[in-house]
Structure formats: C-alpha cells, structure tokens
Coordinates of C-alpha atoms in Angstrom, one line a residue:
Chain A
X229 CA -100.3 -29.6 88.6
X230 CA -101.5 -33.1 88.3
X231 CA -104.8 -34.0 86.9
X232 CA -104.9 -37.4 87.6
X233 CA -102.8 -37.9 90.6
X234 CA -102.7 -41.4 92.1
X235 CA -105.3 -43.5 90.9
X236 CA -104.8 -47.4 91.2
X237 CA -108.0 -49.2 89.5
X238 CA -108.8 -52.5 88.7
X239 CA -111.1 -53.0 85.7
X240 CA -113.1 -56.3 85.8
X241 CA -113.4 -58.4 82.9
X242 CA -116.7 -58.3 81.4
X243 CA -118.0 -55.1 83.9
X244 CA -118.8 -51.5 82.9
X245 CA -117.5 -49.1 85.0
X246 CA -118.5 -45.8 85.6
X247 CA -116.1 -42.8 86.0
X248 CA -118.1 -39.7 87.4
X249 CA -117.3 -36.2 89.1
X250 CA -117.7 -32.5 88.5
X251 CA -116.2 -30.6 85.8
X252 CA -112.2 -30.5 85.7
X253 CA -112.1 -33.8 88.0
X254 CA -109.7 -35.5 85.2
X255 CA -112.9 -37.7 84.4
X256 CA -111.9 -37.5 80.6
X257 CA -108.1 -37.1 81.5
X258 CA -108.1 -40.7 83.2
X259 CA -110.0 -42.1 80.3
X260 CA -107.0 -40.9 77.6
X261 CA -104.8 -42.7 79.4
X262 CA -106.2 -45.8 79.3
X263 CA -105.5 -45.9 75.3
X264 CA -102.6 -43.9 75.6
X265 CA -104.1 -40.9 73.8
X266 CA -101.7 -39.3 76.7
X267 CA -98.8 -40.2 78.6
X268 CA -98.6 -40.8 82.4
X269 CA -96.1 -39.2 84.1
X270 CA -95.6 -41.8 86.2
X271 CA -97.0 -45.1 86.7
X272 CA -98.4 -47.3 84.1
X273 CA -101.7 -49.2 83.0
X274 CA -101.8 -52.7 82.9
X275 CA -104.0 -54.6 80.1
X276 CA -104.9 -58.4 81.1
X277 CA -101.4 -57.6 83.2
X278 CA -99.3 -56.9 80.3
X279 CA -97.5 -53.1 81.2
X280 CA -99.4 -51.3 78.3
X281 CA -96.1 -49.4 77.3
X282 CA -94.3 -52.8 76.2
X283 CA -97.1 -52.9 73.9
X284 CA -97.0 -50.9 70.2
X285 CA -99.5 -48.1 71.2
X286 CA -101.6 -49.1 67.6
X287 CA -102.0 -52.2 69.0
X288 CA -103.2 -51.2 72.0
X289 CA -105.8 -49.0 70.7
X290 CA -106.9 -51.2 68.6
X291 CA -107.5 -53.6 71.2
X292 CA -109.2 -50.5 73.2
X293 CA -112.0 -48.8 71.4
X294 CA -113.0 -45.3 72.0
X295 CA -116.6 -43.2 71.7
X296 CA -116.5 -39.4 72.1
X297 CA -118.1 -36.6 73.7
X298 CA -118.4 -35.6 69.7
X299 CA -118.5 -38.1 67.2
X300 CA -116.0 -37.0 64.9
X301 CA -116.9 -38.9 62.0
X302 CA -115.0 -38.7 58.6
X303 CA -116.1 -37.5 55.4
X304 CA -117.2 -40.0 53.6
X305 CA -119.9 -42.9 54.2
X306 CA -121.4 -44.6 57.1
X307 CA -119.6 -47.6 55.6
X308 CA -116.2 -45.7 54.9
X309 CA -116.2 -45.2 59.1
X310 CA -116.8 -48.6 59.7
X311 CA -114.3 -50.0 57.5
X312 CA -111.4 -46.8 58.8
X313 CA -110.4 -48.8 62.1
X314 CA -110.0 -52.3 60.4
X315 CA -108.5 -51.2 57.4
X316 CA -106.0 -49.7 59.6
X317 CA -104.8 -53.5 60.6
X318 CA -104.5 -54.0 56.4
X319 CA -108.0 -56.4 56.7
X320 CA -111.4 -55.6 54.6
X321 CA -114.6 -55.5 56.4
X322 CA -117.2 -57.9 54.0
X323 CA -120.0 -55.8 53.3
X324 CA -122.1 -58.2 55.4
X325 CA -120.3 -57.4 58.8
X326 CA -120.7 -54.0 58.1
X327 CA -124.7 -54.5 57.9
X328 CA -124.5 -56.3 61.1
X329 CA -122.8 -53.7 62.8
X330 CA -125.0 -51.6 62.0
X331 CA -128.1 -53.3 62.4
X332 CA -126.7 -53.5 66.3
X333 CA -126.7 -49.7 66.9
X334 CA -130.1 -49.5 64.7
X335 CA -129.0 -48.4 61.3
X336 CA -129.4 -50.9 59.2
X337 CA -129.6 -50.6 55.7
X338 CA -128.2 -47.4 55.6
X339 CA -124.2 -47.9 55.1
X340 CA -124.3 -45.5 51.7
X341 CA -125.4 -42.6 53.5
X342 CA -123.1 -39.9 53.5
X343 CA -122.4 -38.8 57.0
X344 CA -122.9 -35.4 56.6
X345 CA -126.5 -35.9 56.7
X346 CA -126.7 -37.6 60.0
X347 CA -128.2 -36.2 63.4
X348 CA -125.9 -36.2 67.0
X349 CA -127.4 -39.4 68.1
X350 CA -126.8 -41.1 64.6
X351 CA -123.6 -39.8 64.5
X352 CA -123.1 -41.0 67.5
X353 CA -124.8 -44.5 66.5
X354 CA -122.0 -45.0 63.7
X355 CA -119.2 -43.8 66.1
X356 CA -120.1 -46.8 68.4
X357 CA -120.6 -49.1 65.9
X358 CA -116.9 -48.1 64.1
X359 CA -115.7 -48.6 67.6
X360 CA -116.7 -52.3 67.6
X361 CA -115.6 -52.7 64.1
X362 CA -112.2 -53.3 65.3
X363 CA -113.5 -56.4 67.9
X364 CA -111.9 -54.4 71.0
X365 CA -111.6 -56.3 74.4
X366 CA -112.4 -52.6 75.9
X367 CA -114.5 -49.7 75.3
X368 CA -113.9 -46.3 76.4
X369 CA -117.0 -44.0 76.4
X370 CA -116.2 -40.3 77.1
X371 CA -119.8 -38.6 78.2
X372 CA -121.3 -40.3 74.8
X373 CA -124.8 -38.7 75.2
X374 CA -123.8 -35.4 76.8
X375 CA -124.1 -33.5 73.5
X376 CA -127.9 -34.9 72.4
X377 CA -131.3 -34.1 73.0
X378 CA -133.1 -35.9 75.9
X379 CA -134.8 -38.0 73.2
X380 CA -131.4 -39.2 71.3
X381 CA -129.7 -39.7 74.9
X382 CA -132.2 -42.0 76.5
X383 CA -132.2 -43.8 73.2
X384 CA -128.2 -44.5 72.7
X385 CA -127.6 -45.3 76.1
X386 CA -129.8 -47.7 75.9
X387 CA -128.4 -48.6 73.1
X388 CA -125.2 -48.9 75.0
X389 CA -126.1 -50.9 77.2
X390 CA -126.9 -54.1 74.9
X391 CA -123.8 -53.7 72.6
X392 CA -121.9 -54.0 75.7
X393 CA -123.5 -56.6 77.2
X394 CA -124.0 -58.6 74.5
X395 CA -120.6 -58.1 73.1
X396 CA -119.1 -58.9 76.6
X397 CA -116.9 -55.7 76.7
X398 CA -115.1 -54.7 79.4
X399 CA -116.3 -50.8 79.6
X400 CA -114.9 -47.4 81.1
X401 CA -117.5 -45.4 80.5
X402 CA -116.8 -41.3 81.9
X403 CA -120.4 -39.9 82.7
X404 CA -121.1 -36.4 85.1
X405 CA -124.4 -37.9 85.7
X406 CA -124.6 -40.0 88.7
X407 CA -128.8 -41.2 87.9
X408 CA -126.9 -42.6 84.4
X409 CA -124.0 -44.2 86.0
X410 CA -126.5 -46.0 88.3
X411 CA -128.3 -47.6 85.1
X412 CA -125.7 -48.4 83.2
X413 CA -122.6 -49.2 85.4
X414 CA -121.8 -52.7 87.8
X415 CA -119.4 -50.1 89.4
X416 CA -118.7 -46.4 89.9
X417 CA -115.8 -44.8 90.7
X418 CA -115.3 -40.8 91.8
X419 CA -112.7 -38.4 90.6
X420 CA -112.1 -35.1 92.4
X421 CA -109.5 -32.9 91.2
X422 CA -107.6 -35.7 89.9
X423 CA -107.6 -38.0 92.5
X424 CA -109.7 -41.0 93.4
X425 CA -112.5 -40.3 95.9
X426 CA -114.6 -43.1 96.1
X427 CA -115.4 -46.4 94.5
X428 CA -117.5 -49.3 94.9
X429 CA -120.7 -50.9 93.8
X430 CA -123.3 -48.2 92.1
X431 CA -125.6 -48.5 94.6
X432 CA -122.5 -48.1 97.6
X433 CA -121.8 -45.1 96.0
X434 CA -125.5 -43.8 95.8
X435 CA -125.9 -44.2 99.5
X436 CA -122.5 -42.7 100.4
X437 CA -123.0 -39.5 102.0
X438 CA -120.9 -36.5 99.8
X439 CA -119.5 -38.9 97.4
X440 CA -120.9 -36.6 94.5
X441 CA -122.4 -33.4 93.8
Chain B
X8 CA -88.4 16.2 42.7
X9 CA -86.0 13.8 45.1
X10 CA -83.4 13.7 42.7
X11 CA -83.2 17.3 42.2
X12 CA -82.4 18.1 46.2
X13 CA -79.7 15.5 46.4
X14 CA -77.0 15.3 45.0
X15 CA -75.0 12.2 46.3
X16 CA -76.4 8.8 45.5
X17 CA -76.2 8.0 49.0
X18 CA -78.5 11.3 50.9
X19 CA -80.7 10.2 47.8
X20 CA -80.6 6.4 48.9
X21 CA -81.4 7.9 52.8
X22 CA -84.6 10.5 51.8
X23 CA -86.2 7.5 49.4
X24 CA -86.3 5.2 52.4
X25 CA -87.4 7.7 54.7
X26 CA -90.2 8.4 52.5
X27 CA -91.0 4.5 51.7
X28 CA -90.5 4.1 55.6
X29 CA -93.1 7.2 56.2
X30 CA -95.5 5.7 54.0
X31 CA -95.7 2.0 55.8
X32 CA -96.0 4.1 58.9
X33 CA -98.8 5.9 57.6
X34 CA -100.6 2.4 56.7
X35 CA -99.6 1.1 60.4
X36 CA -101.6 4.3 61.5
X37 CA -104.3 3.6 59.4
X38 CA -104.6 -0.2 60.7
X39 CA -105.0 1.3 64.2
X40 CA -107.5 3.0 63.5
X41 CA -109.0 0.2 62.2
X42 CA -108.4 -1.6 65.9
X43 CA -105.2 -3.2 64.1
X44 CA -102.3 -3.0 66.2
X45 CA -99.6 -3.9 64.5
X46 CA -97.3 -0.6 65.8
X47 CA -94.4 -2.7 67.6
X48 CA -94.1 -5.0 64.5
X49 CA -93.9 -2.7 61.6
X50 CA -91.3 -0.3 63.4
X51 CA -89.6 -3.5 64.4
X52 CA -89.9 -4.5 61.0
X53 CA -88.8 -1.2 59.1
X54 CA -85.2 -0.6 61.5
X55 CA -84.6 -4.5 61.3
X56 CA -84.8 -4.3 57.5
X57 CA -83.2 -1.0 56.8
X58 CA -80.3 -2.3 59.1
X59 CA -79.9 -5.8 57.7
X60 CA -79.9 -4.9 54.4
X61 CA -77.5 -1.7 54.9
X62 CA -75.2 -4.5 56.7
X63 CA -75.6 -7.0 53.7
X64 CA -74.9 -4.0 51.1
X65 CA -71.7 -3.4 53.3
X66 CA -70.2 -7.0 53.6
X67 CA -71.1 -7.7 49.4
X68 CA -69.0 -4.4 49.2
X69 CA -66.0 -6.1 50.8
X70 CA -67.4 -9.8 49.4
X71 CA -67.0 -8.6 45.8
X72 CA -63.1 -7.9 46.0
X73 CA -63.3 -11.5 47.8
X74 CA -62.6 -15.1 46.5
X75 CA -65.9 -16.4 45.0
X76 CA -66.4 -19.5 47.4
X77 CA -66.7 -16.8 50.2
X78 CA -70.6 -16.7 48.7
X79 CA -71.2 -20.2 49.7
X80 CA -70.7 -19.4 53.9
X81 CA -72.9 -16.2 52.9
X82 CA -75.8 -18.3 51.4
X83 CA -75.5 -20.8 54.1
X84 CA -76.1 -17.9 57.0
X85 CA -78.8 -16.7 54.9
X86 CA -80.0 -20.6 54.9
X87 CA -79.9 -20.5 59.2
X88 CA -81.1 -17.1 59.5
X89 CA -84.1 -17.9 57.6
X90 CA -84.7 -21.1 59.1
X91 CA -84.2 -19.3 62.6
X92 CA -87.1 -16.6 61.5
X93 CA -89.5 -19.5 59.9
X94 CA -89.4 -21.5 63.0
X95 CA -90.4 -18.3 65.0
X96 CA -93.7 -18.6 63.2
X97 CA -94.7 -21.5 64.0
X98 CA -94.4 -21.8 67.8
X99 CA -95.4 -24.6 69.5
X100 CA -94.5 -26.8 66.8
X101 CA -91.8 -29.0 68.1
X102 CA -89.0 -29.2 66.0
X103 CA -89.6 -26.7 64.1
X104 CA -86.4 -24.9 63.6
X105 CA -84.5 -28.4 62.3
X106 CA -87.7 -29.2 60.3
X107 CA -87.2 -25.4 58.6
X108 CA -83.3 -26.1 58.1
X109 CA -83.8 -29.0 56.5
X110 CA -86.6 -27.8 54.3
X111 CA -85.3 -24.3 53.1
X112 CA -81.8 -25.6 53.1
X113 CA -82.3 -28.6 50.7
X114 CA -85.2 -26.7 48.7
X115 CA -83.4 -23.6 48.2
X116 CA -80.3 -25.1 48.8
X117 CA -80.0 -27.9 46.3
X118 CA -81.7 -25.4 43.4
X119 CA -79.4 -23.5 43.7
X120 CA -76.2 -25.6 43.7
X121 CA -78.0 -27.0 41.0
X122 CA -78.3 -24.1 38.6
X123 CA -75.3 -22.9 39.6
X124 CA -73.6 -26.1 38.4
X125 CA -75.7 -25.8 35.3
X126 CA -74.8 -22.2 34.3
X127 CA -78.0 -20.5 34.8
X128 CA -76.6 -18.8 37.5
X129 CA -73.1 -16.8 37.6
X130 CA -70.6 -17.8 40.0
X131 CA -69.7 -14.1 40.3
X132 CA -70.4 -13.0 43.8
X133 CA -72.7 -10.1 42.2
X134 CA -74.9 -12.6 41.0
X135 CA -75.0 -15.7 43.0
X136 CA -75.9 -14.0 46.4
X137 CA -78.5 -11.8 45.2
X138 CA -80.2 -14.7 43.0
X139 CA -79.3 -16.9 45.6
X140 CA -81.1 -14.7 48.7
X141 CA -84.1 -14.5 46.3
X142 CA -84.9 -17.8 46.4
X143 CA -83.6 -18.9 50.1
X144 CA -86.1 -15.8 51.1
X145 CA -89.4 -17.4 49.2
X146 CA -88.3 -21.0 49.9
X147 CA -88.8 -18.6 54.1
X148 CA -91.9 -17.5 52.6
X149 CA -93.3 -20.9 51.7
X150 CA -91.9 -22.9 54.7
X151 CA -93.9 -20.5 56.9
X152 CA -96.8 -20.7 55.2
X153 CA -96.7 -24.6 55.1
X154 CA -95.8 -25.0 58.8
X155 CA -98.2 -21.9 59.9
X156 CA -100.8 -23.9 57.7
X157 CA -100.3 -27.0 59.0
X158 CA -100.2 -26.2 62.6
X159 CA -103.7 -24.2 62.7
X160 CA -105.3 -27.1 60.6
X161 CA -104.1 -29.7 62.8
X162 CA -105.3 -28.0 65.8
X163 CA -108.7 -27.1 64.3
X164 CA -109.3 -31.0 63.2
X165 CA -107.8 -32.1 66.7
X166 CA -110.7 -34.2 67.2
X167 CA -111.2 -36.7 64.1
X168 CA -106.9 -36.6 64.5
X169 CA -107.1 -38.4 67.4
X170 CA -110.4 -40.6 66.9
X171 CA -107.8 -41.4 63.7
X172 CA -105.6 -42.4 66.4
X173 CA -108.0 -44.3 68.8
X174 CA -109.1 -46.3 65.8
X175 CA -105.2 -47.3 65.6
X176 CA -104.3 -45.5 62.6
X177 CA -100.6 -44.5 61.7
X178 CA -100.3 -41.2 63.0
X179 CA -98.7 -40.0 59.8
X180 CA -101.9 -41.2 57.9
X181 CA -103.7 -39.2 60.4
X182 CA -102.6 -35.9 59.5
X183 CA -102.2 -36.7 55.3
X184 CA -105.3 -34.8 54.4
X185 CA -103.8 -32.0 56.2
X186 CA -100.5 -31.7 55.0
X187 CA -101.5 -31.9 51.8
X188 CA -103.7 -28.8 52.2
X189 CA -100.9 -26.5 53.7
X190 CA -98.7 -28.5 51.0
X191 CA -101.0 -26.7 48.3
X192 CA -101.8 -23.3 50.1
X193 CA -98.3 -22.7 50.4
X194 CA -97.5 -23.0 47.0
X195 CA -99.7 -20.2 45.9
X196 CA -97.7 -17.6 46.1
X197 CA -95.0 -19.3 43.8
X198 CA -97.6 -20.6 41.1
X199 CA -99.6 -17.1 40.8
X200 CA -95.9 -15.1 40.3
X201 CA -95.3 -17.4 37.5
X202 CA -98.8 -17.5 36.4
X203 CA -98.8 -13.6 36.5
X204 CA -95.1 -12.8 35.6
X205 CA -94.6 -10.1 33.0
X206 CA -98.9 -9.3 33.0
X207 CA -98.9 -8.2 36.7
X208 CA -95.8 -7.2 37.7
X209 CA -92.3 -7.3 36.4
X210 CA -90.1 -8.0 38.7
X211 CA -86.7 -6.2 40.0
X212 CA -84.2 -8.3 38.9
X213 CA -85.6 -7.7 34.9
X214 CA -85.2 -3.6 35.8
X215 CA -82.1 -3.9 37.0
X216 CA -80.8 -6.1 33.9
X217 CA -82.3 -3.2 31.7
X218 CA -80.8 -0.7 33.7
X219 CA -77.1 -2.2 33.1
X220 CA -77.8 -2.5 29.5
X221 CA -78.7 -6.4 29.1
X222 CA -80.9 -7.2 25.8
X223 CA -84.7 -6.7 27.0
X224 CA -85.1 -10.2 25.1
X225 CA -82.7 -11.5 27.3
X226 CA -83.6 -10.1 30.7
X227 CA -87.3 -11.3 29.8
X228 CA -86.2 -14.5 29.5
X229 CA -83.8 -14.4 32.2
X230 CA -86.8 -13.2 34.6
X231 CA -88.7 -16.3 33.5
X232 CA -85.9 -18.4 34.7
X233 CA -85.6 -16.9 37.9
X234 CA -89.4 -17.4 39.0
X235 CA -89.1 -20.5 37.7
X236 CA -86.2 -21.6 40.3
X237 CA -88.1 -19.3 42.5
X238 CA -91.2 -22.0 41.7
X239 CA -88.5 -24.9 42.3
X240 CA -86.9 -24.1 45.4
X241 CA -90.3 -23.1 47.1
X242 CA -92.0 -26.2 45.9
X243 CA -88.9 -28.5 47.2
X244 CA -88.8 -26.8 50.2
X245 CA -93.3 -26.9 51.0
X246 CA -92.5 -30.6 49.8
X247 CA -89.3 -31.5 52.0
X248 CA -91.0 -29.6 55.0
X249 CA -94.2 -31.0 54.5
X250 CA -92.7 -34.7 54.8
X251 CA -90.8 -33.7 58.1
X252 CA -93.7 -31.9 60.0
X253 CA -96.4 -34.9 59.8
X254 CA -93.7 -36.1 62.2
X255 CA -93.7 -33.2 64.1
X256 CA -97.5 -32.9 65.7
X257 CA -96.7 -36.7 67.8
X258 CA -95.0 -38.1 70.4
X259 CA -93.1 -41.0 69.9
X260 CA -96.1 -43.3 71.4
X261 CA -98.2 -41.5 68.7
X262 CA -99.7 -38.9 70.8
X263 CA -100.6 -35.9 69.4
X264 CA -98.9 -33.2 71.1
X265 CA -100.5 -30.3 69.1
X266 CA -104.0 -30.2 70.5
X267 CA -105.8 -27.9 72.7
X268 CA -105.9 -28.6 76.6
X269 CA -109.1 -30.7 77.6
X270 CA -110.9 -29.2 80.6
X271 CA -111.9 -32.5 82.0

C-alpha cells in the first residue's frame, strides 16, 4: 500500500502552504518526507533544485525545521531546547539570541524555566521557537495546535503566522482544518488516501465543490 | 524418601526431574488462573531443557575422553546458540542476531580466553565447558535484557527521538540517554549476585566443589571468582552490545526504523 502515491509539488519561496484532508490521507506522511524523517520509495524531493538525497540528511534538517502534533520537549530548560538544534552544528547560542527567540513566540524572560512546568501551547511556543533556533530556510508544521484548547490554538497560530512572515520562511504547514488553512495559508493543497486531490489558491479550493470534507 | 525407591543414579536423576518438572507445571497452572497464559512456553520450555541438557551431558561424556581443544568448537556453538535465542527476543530489531554474536561472543568470549590463559580456569574439559556455559548463558541473560530494554525504551520515547533528529542531531546522540538506561538495567542481575553472593544464595558450582572434597576455604573463594567473571563477561557483553545497537534503531539516512506506524 502506498500512502503518499504520486505527489509532484512545488513549494514557493517565501509562501506557506497548506496540506489538508481527512484522517489517514498521508497529510503527516507527506510532511516526513520533506525532511527525510522517511524514505520515498520512489522519487525524490528537491530543495532550491538540489536532489535532497545528495545532501547529508543532518544537513538537510537542519536547513528544514520541524513543529509537532506534540511538542516533545527535552528535559531540561527552555534555554537547553533552544540551544539542542544549534549545538548540534558544534555553535553556542549567546544568551541574547536565545531571549529574542523567545520574546518572538511570547516568552520572554523566561529561558530558566524548567520545561516540565509548561502548558500545551507554551510547550508548543518553545518547540517553534527551537525550530527557528537553527535559522531554517523551511518549516514544517504538523497540526501544531490540534492538541490545545481553543484559547492556546487561536493564540499560537497567530503566533505562527508572524514568525513566518516575518522570518520569510517558506512553510508546509499539515492542518485537517480547512477554516485554518484559509487564514493562515497563500495555498492549499488536498491529500486523499495518499494521493494529490486538489491544489490551488485557498480561496480556489474553498469554492471547489467536494474538494474536502 | 526419593532416594529410598531408586536405586540407580539414573531412575533417581528421571523421578527428581519429573517432580521439579510437576512443580513448574503446577505454577504454570496457577498463572492461568491468574489470566497468565504462559502454557505453550513453559512446556516448550521444560522438554527443550530436559532434552538439551540430557544431549550436552551425553556429548561431555564422549568430550571428556576427547582432546581438550575439542571444548573450544563446544563453547563457540554455545556462543551461536545463544546469540540465535537472544536475538529471538528482541524482534524487530534489525540486526539483531550479528549485534548478539558480537556482544556475547567477545563479552563472554574474551573472559573467558582470558582466564583461561590466566589459570583461573582449568583447561580440563570438566571444567572449562561448564564454567565456560555459565558465563556465555548470563552474558544471553544480559544481552537480552539490554536489547529488550533498549528496543521498548526507544519505541516509548519515539517522539523526542525523532524531534532529536529533525533538529539534525547525530542519530547516535539521539538514543544515548537510552542506551545508557538498558546499559544499567541490564547489569542488575550481575551486580546484585555479587552483591548478595554467599548471604542469599550459594551458588551450585560452591556445592558441587564441596561435594568432591575441595577445601570449603577454597570453593568460597573460588565461587567469588566465578561471579566475578560472571560480573565481567555480562558487563563486556551489555557494554559491547550496547555500542552496536545505537546503530541498530536507523537507517542509513538516519531514519529511525523502530517507531510505531503514524496513522496520518
């Protein structure tokens, strides 16, 4: 069984594009392939036209950042997440580039804090903000405010939205809410059981009759 | 009362393991009732063991009026049959019967070349395989543990693995904090028998030694050095297996390949 069968996409520079469908489309699927978290069977992804398996798959995720369903955070502070993904690369985030990082997703002044103590949407704050940490080109976001309250949600999409934007990412971001797609994403594209259904504008997708349920 | 009914060594030998045999069957019983089933494997287990170690008995009988380099092929089938039965509990793991091999054979292997080498263990056929099967079977014990271990915790921390990865972390690094726990966990076992050796239990080899007229002094000590290359060949082998599993849980594009399904 394929579960992403036959999808040729072009990502825009600069644009945010949103991945929707019902459960078990291969929303999430797609997304993992993009950073090589799994391997295409066949065919390849190309990043700024470079065939992403001639590059070292570190590399490439580092150049591709990625925010969870769950933000899996490690134990340790907010800072210590922050500083995982650069230290990685051997480098030392000052102490100053942390704050600012923070201060982007709204926590700043609180790098100390020990992440046990942190709410979903604070959790998932300092996931996107460890995500930028590493200066990606892209950003994967796998359903980043399925698993918070209505409050939280509204909040770090939002939230979202500016970091992108003003950080001039280029944005996969999977969503099964088509009302969230249309505020966040240029673009939308539909995956049913694996395969690619529609994809256009936001608003072409809106009006298309069928194109999700 | 046993001793009395038989008299050859051998109906004695037969009625004692039906008796131990009746009593593991009686605690498989009581594990069903419990909602246990464990029926299959404990009968499994009891005619695989009675008929192994009947076999083994058999082939030291013919082994002992034998060169003594002849031990050497029989500890290094012990060495692949216990690599063969550690890898079976670990499935899904990918190389996992290599990883034991390699582990158990250099652990157990190297200790007891080693001591051998050393004098602490006789090159007499009576001595080496026995001494030699005791610690190739914990060096099993602890390789299982490590791998079982390791495999559960990687799956159950799948998630913060692979926003390790994402993050562009060395896939190795990813999984340190966890092989370092099934590293300790499986070295439990070894450190409590020496922690607990001659205050909880005494083991067989130091009864036996008495039995054949060795110096209590001296089989006291001798049990000492025993679980202490029982202690040496386990820890080798948790340490050599450990190293080769981080290995084990990724692709070769550092994907990790021990994770549960997504859905989506």
């Amino acid at each position: 069984m394929r579960i992403v069968d036959d999808v040729t996409v072009h990502v825009r520079t600069g644009e945010v594009l949103a991945v929707v469908g019902p459960s078990g489309a291969g929303k999430s699927s797609f997304l993992r392939l993009l950073n090589r978290l799994d391997e295409p069977t066949s065919g390849t992804v190309r990043l700024e036209g470079i065939d992403y398996k001639q590059i070292q798959p570190r590399d490439l995720r580092r150049r591709v950042g990625m925010v969870t369903q769950t933000a899996y955070l490690f134990p340790g502070t907010i800072a210590d997440n922050i500083r995982f993904g650069p230290a990685q690369q051997g480098s030392e985030l000052p102490a100053k580039t942390i704050e600012e990082l923070l201060s982007q997703v709204g926590l700043a002044g609180r790098a100390g804090e020990d992440v046990a103590h942190l709410s979903g949407g604070e959790a998932q704050r300092v996931s996107l903000a460890r995500a930028l940490a590493t200066a990606p080109a892209v950003l994967l976001l796998d359903e980043p405010t399925s698993s918070l309250d209505a409050e939280a949600k509204g909040e770090v999409e939002k939230l979202i939205l500016t970091v992108v934007r003003k950080n001039g990412l280029t944005c996969v971001m999977v969503s099964h809410d088509l009302a969230q797609a249309a505020r966040v994403a240029d673009r939308v594209m539909v995956l049913n059981k694996g395969k690619l259904e529609r994809i256009g504008t936001t608003s072409e997708v809106i009006n298309a009759e069928g194109a999700f349920r | 009362m046993l001793k009395e009914l038989f008299a050859s060594q051998l109906a004695l030998g037969c009625a004692q393991a039906a008796i131990a045999a009746l009593l593991a069957l009686a605690v498989m019983l009581l594990a069903r009732q419990r909602g246990i089933h464990i029926e299959r494997e404990t009968v499994v287990a009891l005619v695989r063991g009675i008929v192994q170690i009947t076999a083994v008995g058999s082939i030291l009988v013919l082994l002992l009026r034998g060169p003594a380099w002849t031990s050497i092929f029989l500890l290094a089938a012990m060495i692949v049959a216990a690599a063969k039965i550690s890898a079976g509990r670990s499935k899904g793991l990918p190389k996992s019967f290599q990883i034991s091999l390699y582990a158990i054979g250099g652990g157990a292997g190297s200790v007891i070349a080693l001591m051998t080498w050393a004098g602490a263990i006789d090159t007499a056929i009576t001595s080496l395989v026995p001494i030699g099967s005791m610690l190739i079977a914990n060096a099993m014990n602890t390789n299982s543990l490590v791998m079982n271990r390791f495999r559960s915790e990687v799956e159950s921390h799948a998630g913060l693995i692979e926003t390790g990865l994402a993050l562009g972390a060395d896939s190795k690094r990813t999984v340190a904090p966890y092989v370092q726990v099934s590293l300790q966990a499986s070295m439990i076992p070894a450190i409590d028998s020496l922690r607990s050796l001659g205050i909880v239990w005494i083991p067989g080899l130091m009864a036996g030694m008495l039995l054949s007229g060795a110096s209590p002094i001296y089989a006291a000590i001798y049990q000492f050095v025993a679980i202490s290359m029982i202690f040496s060949s386990s820890g080798l082998t948790a340490l050599i297996g450990s190293l080769l599993i981080r290995g084990s849980a990724f692709s070769p594009a550092e994907q990790l390949t021990l994770r549960p399904r997504p859905v989506s």
